Short mmCIF file of C-alpha atoms and ligand atoms in Angstrom, two decimals:
data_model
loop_
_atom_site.label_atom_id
_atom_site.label_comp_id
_atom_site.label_asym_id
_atom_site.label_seq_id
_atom_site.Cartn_x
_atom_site.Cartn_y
_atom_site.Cartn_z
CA UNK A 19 110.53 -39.61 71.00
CA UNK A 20 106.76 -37.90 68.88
CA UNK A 21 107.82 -36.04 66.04
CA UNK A 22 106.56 -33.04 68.88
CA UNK A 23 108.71 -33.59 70.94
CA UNK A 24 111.93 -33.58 68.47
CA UNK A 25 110.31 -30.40 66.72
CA UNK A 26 110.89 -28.93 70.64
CA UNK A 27 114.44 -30.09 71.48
CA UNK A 28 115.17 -28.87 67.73
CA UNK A 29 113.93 -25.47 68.31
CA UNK A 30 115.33 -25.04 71.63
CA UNK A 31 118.52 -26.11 70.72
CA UNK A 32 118.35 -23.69 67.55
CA UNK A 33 117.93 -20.84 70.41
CA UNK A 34 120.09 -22.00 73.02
CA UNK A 35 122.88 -23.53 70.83
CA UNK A 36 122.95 -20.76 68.00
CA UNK A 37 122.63 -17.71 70.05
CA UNK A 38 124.58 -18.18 73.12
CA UNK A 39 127.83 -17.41 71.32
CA UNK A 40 130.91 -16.15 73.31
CA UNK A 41 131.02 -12.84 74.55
CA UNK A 42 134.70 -13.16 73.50
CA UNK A 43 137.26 -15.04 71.48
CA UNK A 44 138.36 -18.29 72.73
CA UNK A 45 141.95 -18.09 73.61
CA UNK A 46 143.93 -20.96 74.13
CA UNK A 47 147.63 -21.55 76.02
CA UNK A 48 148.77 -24.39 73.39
CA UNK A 49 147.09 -22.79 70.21
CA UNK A 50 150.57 -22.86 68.61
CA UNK A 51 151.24 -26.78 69.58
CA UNK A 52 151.35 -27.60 66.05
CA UNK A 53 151.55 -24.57 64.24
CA UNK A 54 154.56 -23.01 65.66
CA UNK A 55 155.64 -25.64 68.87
CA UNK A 56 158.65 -23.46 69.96
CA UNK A 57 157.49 -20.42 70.30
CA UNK A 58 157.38 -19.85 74.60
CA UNK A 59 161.35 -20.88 74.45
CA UNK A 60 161.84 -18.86 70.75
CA UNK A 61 160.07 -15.46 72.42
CA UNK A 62 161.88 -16.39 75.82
CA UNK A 63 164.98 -16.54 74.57
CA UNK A 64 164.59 -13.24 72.44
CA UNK A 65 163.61 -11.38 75.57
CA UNK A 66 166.09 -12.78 77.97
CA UNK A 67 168.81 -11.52 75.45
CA UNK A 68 167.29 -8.24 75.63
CA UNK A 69 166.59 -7.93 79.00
CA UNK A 70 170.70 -8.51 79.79
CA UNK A 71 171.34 -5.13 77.54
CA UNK A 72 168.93 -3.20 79.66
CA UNK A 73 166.45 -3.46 82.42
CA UNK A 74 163.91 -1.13 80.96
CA UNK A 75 163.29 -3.93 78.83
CA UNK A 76 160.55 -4.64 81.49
CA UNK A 77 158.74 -2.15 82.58
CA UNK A 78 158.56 -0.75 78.78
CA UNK A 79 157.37 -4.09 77.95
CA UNK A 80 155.03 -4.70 80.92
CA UNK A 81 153.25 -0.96 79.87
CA UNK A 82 153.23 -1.39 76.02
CA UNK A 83 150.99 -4.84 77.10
CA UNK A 84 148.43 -2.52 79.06
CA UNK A 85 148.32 0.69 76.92
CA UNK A 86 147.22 -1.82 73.70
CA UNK A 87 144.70 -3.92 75.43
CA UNK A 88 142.68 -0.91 76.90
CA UNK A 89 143.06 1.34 73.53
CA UNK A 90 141.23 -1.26 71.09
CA UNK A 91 142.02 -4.25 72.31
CA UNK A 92 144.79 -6.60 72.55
CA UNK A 93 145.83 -6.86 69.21
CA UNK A 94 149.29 -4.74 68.81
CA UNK A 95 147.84 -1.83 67.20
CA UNK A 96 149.74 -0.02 69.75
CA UNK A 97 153.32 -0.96 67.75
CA UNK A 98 151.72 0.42 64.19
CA UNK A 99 154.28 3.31 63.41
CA UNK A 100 152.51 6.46 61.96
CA UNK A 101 152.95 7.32 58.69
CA UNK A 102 152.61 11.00 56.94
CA UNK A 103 149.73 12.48 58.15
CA UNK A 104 148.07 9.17 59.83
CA UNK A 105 148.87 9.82 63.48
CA UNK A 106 148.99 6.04 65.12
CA UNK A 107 148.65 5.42 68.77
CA UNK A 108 151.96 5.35 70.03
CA UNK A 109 152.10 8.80 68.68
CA UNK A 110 149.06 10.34 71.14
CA UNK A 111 150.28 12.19 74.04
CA UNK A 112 148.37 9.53 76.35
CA UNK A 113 151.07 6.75 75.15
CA UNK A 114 152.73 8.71 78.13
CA UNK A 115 156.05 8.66 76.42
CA UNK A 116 156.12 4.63 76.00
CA UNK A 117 159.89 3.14 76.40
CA UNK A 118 161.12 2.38 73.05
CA UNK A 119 162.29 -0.87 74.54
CA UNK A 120 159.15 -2.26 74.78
CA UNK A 121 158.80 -1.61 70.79
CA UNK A 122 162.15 -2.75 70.79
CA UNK A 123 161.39 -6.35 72.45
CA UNK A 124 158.51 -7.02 70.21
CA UNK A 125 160.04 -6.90 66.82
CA UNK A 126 163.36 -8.56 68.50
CA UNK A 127 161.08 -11.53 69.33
CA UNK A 128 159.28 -11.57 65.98
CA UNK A 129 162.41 -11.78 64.20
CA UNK A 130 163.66 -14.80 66.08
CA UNK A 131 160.08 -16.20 65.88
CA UNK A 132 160.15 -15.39 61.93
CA UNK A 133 163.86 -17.02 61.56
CA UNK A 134 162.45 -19.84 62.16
CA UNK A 135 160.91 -22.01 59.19
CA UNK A 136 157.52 -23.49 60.25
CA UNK A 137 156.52 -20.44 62.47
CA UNK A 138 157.31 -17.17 59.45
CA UNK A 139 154.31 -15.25 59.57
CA UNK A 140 152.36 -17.73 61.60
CA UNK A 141 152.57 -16.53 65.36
CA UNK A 142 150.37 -12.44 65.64
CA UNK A 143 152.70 -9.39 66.97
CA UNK A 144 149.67 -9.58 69.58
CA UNK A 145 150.92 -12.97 70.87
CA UNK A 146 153.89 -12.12 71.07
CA UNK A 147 153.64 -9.38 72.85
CA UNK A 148 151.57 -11.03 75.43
CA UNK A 149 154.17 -14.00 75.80
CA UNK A 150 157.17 -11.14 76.27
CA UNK A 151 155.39 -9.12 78.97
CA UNK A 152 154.72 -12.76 81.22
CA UNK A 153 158.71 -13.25 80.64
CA UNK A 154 159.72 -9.83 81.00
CA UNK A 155 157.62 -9.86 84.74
CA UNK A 156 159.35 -13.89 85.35
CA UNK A 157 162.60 -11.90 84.70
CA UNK A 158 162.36 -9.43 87.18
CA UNK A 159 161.18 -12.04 90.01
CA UNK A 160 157.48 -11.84 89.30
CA UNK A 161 154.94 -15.01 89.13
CA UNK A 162 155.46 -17.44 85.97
CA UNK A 163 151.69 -18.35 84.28
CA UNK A 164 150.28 -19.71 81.18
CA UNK A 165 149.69 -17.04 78.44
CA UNK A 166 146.37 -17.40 76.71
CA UNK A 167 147.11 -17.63 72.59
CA UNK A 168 145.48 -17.36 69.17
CA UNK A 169 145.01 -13.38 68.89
CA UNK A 170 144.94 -11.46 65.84
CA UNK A 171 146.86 -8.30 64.84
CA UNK A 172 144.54 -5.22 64.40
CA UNK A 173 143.56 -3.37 61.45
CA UNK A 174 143.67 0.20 62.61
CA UNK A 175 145.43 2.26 64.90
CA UNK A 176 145.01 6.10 65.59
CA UNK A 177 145.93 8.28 67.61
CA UNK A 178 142.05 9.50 68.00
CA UNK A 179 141.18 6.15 69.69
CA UNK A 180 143.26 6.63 72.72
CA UNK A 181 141.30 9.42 73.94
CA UNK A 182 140.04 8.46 76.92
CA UNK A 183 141.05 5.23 77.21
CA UNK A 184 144.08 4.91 79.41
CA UNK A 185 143.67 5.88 83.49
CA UNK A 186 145.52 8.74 84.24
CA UNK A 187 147.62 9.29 87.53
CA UNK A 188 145.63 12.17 88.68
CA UNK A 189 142.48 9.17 88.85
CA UNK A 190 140.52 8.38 92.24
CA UNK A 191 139.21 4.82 92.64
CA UNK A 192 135.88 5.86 90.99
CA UNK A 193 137.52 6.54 88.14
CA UNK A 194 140.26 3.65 88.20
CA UNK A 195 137.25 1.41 88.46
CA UNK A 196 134.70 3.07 85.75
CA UNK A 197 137.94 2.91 83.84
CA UNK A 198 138.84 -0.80 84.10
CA UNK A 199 135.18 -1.85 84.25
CA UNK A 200 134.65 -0.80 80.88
CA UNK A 201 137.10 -3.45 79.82
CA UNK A 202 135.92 -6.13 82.32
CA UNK A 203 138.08 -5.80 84.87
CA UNK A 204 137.27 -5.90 88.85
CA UNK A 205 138.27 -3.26 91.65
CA UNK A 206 140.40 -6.29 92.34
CA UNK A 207 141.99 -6.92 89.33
CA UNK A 208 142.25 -3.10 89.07
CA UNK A 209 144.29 -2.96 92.69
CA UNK A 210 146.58 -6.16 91.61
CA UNK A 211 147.20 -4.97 87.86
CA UNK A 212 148.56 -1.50 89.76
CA UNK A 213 151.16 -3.30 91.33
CA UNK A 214 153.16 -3.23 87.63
CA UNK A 215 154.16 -0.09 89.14
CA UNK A 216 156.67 -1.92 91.69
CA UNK A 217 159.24 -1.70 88.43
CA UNK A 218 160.29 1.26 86.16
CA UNK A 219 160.18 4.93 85.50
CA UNK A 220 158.46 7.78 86.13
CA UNK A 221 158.69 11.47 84.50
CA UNK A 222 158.88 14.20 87.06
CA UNK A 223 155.73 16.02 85.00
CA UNK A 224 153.37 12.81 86.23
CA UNK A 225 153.73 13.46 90.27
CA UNK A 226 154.77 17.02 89.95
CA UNK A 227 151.32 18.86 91.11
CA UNK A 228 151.93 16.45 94.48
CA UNK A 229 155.16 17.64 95.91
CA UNK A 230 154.61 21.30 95.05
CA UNK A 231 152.85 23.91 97.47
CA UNK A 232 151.07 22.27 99.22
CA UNK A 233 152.69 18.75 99.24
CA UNK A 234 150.44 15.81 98.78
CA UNK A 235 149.20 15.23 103.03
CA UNK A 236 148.62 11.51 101.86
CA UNK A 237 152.26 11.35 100.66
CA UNK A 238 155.30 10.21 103.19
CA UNK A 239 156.99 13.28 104.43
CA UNK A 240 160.40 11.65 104.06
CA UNK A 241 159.42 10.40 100.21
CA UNK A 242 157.94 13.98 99.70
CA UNK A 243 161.47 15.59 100.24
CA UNK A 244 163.53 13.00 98.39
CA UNK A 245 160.87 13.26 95.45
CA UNK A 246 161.41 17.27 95.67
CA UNK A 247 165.26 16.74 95.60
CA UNK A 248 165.28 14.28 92.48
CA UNK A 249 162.47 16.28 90.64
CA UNK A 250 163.79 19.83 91.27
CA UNK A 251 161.57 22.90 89.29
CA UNK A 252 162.35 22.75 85.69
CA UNK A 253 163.77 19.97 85.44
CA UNK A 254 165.22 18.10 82.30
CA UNK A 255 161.22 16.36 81.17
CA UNK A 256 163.81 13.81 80.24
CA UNK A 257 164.43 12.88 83.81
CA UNK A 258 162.67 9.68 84.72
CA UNK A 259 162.88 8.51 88.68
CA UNK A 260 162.01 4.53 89.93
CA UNK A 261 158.46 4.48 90.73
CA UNK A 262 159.03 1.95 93.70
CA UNK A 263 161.87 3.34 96.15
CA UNK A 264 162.99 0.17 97.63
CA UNK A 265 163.02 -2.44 95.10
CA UNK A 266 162.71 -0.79 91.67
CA UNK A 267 164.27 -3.69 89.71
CA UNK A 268 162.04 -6.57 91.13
CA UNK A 269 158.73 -7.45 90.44
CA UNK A 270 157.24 -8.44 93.78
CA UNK A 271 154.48 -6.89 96.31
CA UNK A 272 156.86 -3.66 97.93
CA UNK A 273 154.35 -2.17 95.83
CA UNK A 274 151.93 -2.40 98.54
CA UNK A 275 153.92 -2.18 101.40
CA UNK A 276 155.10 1.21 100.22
CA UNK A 277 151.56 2.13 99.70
CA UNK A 278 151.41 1.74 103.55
CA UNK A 279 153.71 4.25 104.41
CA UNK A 280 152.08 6.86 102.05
CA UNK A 281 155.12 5.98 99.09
CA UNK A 282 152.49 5.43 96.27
CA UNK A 283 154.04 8.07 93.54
CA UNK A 284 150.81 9.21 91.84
CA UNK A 285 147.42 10.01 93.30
CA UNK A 286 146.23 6.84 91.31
CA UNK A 287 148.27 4.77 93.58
CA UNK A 288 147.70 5.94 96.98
CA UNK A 289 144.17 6.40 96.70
CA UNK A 290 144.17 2.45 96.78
CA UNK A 291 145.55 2.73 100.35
CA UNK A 292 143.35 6.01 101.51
CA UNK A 293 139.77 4.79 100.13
CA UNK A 294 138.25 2.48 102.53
CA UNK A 295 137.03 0.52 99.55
CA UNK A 296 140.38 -0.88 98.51
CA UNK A 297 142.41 -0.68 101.58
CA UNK A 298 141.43 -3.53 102.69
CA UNK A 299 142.78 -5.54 99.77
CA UNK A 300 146.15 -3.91 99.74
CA UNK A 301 146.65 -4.67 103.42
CA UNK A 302 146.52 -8.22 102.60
CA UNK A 303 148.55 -8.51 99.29
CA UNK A 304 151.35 -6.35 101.19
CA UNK A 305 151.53 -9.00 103.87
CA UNK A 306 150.83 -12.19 101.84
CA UNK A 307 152.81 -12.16 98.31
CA UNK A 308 151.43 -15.60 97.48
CA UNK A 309 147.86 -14.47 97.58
CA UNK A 310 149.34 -11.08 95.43
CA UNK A 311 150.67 -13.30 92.51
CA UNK A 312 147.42 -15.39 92.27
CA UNK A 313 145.26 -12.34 92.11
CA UNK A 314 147.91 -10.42 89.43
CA UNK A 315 147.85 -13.50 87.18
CA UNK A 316 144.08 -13.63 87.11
CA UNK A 317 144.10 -10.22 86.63
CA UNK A 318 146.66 -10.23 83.78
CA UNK A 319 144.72 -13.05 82.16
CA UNK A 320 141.50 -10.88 81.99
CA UNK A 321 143.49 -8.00 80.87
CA UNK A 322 144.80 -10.09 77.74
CA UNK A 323 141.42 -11.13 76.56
CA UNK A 324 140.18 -7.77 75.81
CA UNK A 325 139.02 -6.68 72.54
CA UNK A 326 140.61 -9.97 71.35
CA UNK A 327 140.42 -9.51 67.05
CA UNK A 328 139.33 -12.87 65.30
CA UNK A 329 138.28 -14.14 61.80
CA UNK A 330 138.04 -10.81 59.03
CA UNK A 331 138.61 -8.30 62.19
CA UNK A 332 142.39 -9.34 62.12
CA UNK A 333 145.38 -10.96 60.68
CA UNK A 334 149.32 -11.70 61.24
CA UNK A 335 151.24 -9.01 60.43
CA UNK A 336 154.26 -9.74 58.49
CA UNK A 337 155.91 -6.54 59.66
CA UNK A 338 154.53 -5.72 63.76
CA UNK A 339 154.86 -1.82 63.06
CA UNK A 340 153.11 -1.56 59.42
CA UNK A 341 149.96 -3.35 58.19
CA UNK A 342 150.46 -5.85 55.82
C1 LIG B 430 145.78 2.08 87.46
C2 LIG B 430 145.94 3.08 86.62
C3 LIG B 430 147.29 3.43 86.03
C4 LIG B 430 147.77 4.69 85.86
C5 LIG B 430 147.05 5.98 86.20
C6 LIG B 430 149.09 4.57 85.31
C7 LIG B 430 149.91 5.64 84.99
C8 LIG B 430 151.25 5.54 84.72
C9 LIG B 430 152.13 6.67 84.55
C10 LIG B 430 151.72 8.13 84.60
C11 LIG B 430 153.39 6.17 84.35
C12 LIG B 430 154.67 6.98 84.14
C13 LIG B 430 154.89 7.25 82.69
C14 LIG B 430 156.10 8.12 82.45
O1 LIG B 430 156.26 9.14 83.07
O2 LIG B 430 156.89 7.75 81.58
C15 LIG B 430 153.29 4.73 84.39
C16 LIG B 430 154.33 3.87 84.22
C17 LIG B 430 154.19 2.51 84.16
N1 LIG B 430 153.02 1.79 84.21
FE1 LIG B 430 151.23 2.52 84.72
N2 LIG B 430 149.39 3.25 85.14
C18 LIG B 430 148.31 2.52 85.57
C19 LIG B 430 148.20 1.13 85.52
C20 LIG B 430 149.16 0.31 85.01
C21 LIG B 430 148.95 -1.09 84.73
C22 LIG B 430 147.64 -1.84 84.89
C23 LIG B 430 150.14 -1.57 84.25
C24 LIG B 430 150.48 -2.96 83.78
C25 LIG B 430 149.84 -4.05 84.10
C26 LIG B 430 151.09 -0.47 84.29
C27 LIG B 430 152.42 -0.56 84.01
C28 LIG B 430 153.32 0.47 84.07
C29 LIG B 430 154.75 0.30 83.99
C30 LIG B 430 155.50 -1.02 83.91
C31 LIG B 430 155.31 1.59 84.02
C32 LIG B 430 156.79 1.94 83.91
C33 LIG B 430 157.13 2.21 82.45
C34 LIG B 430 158.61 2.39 82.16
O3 LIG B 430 159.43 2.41 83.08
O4 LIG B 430 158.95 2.50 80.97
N3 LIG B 430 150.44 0.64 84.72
N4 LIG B 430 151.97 4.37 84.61
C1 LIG B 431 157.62 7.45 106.04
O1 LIG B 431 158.84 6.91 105.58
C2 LIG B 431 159.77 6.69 106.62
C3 LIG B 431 161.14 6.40 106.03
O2 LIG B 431 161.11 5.77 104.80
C4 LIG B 431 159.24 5.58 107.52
O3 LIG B 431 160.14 5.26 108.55
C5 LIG B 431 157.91 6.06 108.11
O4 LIG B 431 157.31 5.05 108.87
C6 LIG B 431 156.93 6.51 107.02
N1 LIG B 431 155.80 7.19 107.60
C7 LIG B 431 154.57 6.70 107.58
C8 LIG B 431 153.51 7.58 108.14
O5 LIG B 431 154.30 5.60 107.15
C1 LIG B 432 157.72 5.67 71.77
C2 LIG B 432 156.89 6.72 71.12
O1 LIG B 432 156.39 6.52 70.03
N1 LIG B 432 156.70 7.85 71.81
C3 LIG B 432 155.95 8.98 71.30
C4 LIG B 432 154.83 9.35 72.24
O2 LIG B 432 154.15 10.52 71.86
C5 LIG B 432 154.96 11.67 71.69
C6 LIG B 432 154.08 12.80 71.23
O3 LIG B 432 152.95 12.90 71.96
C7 LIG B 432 156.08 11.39 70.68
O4 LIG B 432 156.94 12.52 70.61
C8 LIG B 432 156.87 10.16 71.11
O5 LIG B 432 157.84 9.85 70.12
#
């Protein structure tokens, strides 16, 4: 090869090799292999023990995932408590009253994780997090997968930063998609990440503008009135009803199915049935689970690579609630 030609694969390397970095951090499934090589069973185990004191142990779990990896990224800045005057995250109205359970599963996990010699302070609150909400959805019957490794914990949380950034139930599917978009997310990930909703709770306040006068005309007549009986006017805010009617406690694809017959419980939901653009896709995932769980886990894998922290922008937090 002429010096020339060297000079040339030199120069284009320089511009191809140097400058065609990721657009985001490279996440791994065995990044612990060495580091910490029990984790999966440690953070299994943890969650499993949790899960037999209470169910909620899922869907709090399952949510907590979401609201931190669309409000800066998945890095746990959603479990930083607030402190005097510093209003974190979980503390913005928009955390739509998060389970404590979900908190509660995190820092179970990290404990057992911690107990352990070779993993203290080695495995991110962020990881685990992501590792309890794939076990949390395996517990309830959902699809097992692979969980995608090696994030950081945050540096910042406030409450500020969530404005904005979570979908809210009132949303239409322009919105749900601008929404999820933004963090690299498809209409279809979008319509298979809102099937979490097949488990957990529900405040009355969150449907409450659909079974008033008038009732909802996309919403089941027969749901309408049991909704109206269990969320009576001024009720307790406490009160908290299954989002999913038939099979609250199992993480499959009723979700869709229920959409059919005009059960979705916000506006957020059923709009995937009533807009033309989506309906097509929850037709099929209601009659074919298999095809459901392959779309949710490459949805769920998308969902836990964004904002992924790396290098200075993170660290391991000794303590998952307070920086170090
Ligand atoms: C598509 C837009 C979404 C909207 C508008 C939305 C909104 C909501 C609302 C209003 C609640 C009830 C909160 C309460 O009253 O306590 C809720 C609960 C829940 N959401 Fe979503 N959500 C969406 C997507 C998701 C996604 C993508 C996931 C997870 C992958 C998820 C998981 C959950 C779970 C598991 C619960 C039950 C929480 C519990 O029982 O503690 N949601 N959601
Ligand atoms: C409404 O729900 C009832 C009972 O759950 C069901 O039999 C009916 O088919 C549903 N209606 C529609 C329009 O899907
Ligand atoms: C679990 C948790 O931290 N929930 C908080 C959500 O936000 C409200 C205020 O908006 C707090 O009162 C809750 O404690």
């Amino acid at each position: 090869m002429g010096r020339f030609s060297l000079v040339l694969v030199w120069s284009l390397c320089l511009s191809l090799c140097m400058f065609s970095k990721p657009t985001s951090a490279q996440l791994k499934t065995n990044f612990y292999a060495n580091i910490c090589p029990n984790v999966e069973s440690i953070v299994k185990n943890a969650v499993t023990k949790k899960f037999q004191q209470t169910f909620v142990t899922v869907p709090a779990t399952i949510r907590l995932f979401f609201h931190d990896c669309f409000v800066q990224g998945c890095d746990a800045s959603i479990i930083i408590a607030s402190t005097g005057r510093n209003k974190a995250e979980k503390d913005h109205p928009d955390n739509l009253s998060l389970a404590g359970d979900g908190f509660d599963t995190v820092i179970k996990a990290k404990a057992a994780v911690d107990a352990v010699a070779q993993c203290r302070n080695k495995v991110s609150c962020a990881d685990i997090l992501a590792l309890a909400t794939r076990d949390a959805i395996v517990l309830s019957g959902g699809p097992s997968y692979q969980v995608e490794l090696g994030r950081l914990d945050g540096l910042s949380s406030t409450s500020s930063s969530v404005n904005g950034k979570l979908p809210q139930p009132t949303f239409n599917v322009n919105q749900l998609n601008s929404m999820f978009s933004a963090n690299g997310l498809t209409q279809s990930d979008m319509v298979a990440l809102s099937a979490a909703h097949t488990v957990g709770f529900s405040h009355c306040s969150k449907f409450a503008s659909r079974i008033g006068n008038p009732v909802d005309t996309t919403l089941n007549k027969t749901y309408a009135a049991e909704l109206q009986q269990q969320c009576p006017q001024n009720v307790d805010p406490d009160i908290a009803i299954n989002m999913d009617p038939n099979t609250p406690r199992t993480f499959d694809n009723m979700y869709y199915k229920n959409l059919q017959q005009g059960k979705g419980l916000f506006t957020s939901d059923q709009v995937l049935f009533t807009d033309a653009r989506t309906r097509p896709t929850v037709n099929t995932w209601a009659s074919n689970n298999a095809a459901f769980q392959q779309a949710f886990i490459s949805a769920m894998t998308k969902l836990g690579r964004v904002g992924v922290k790396t290098g200075n922008n993170g660290n391991i937090r000794r303590d998952c609630a307070v920086f170090n």
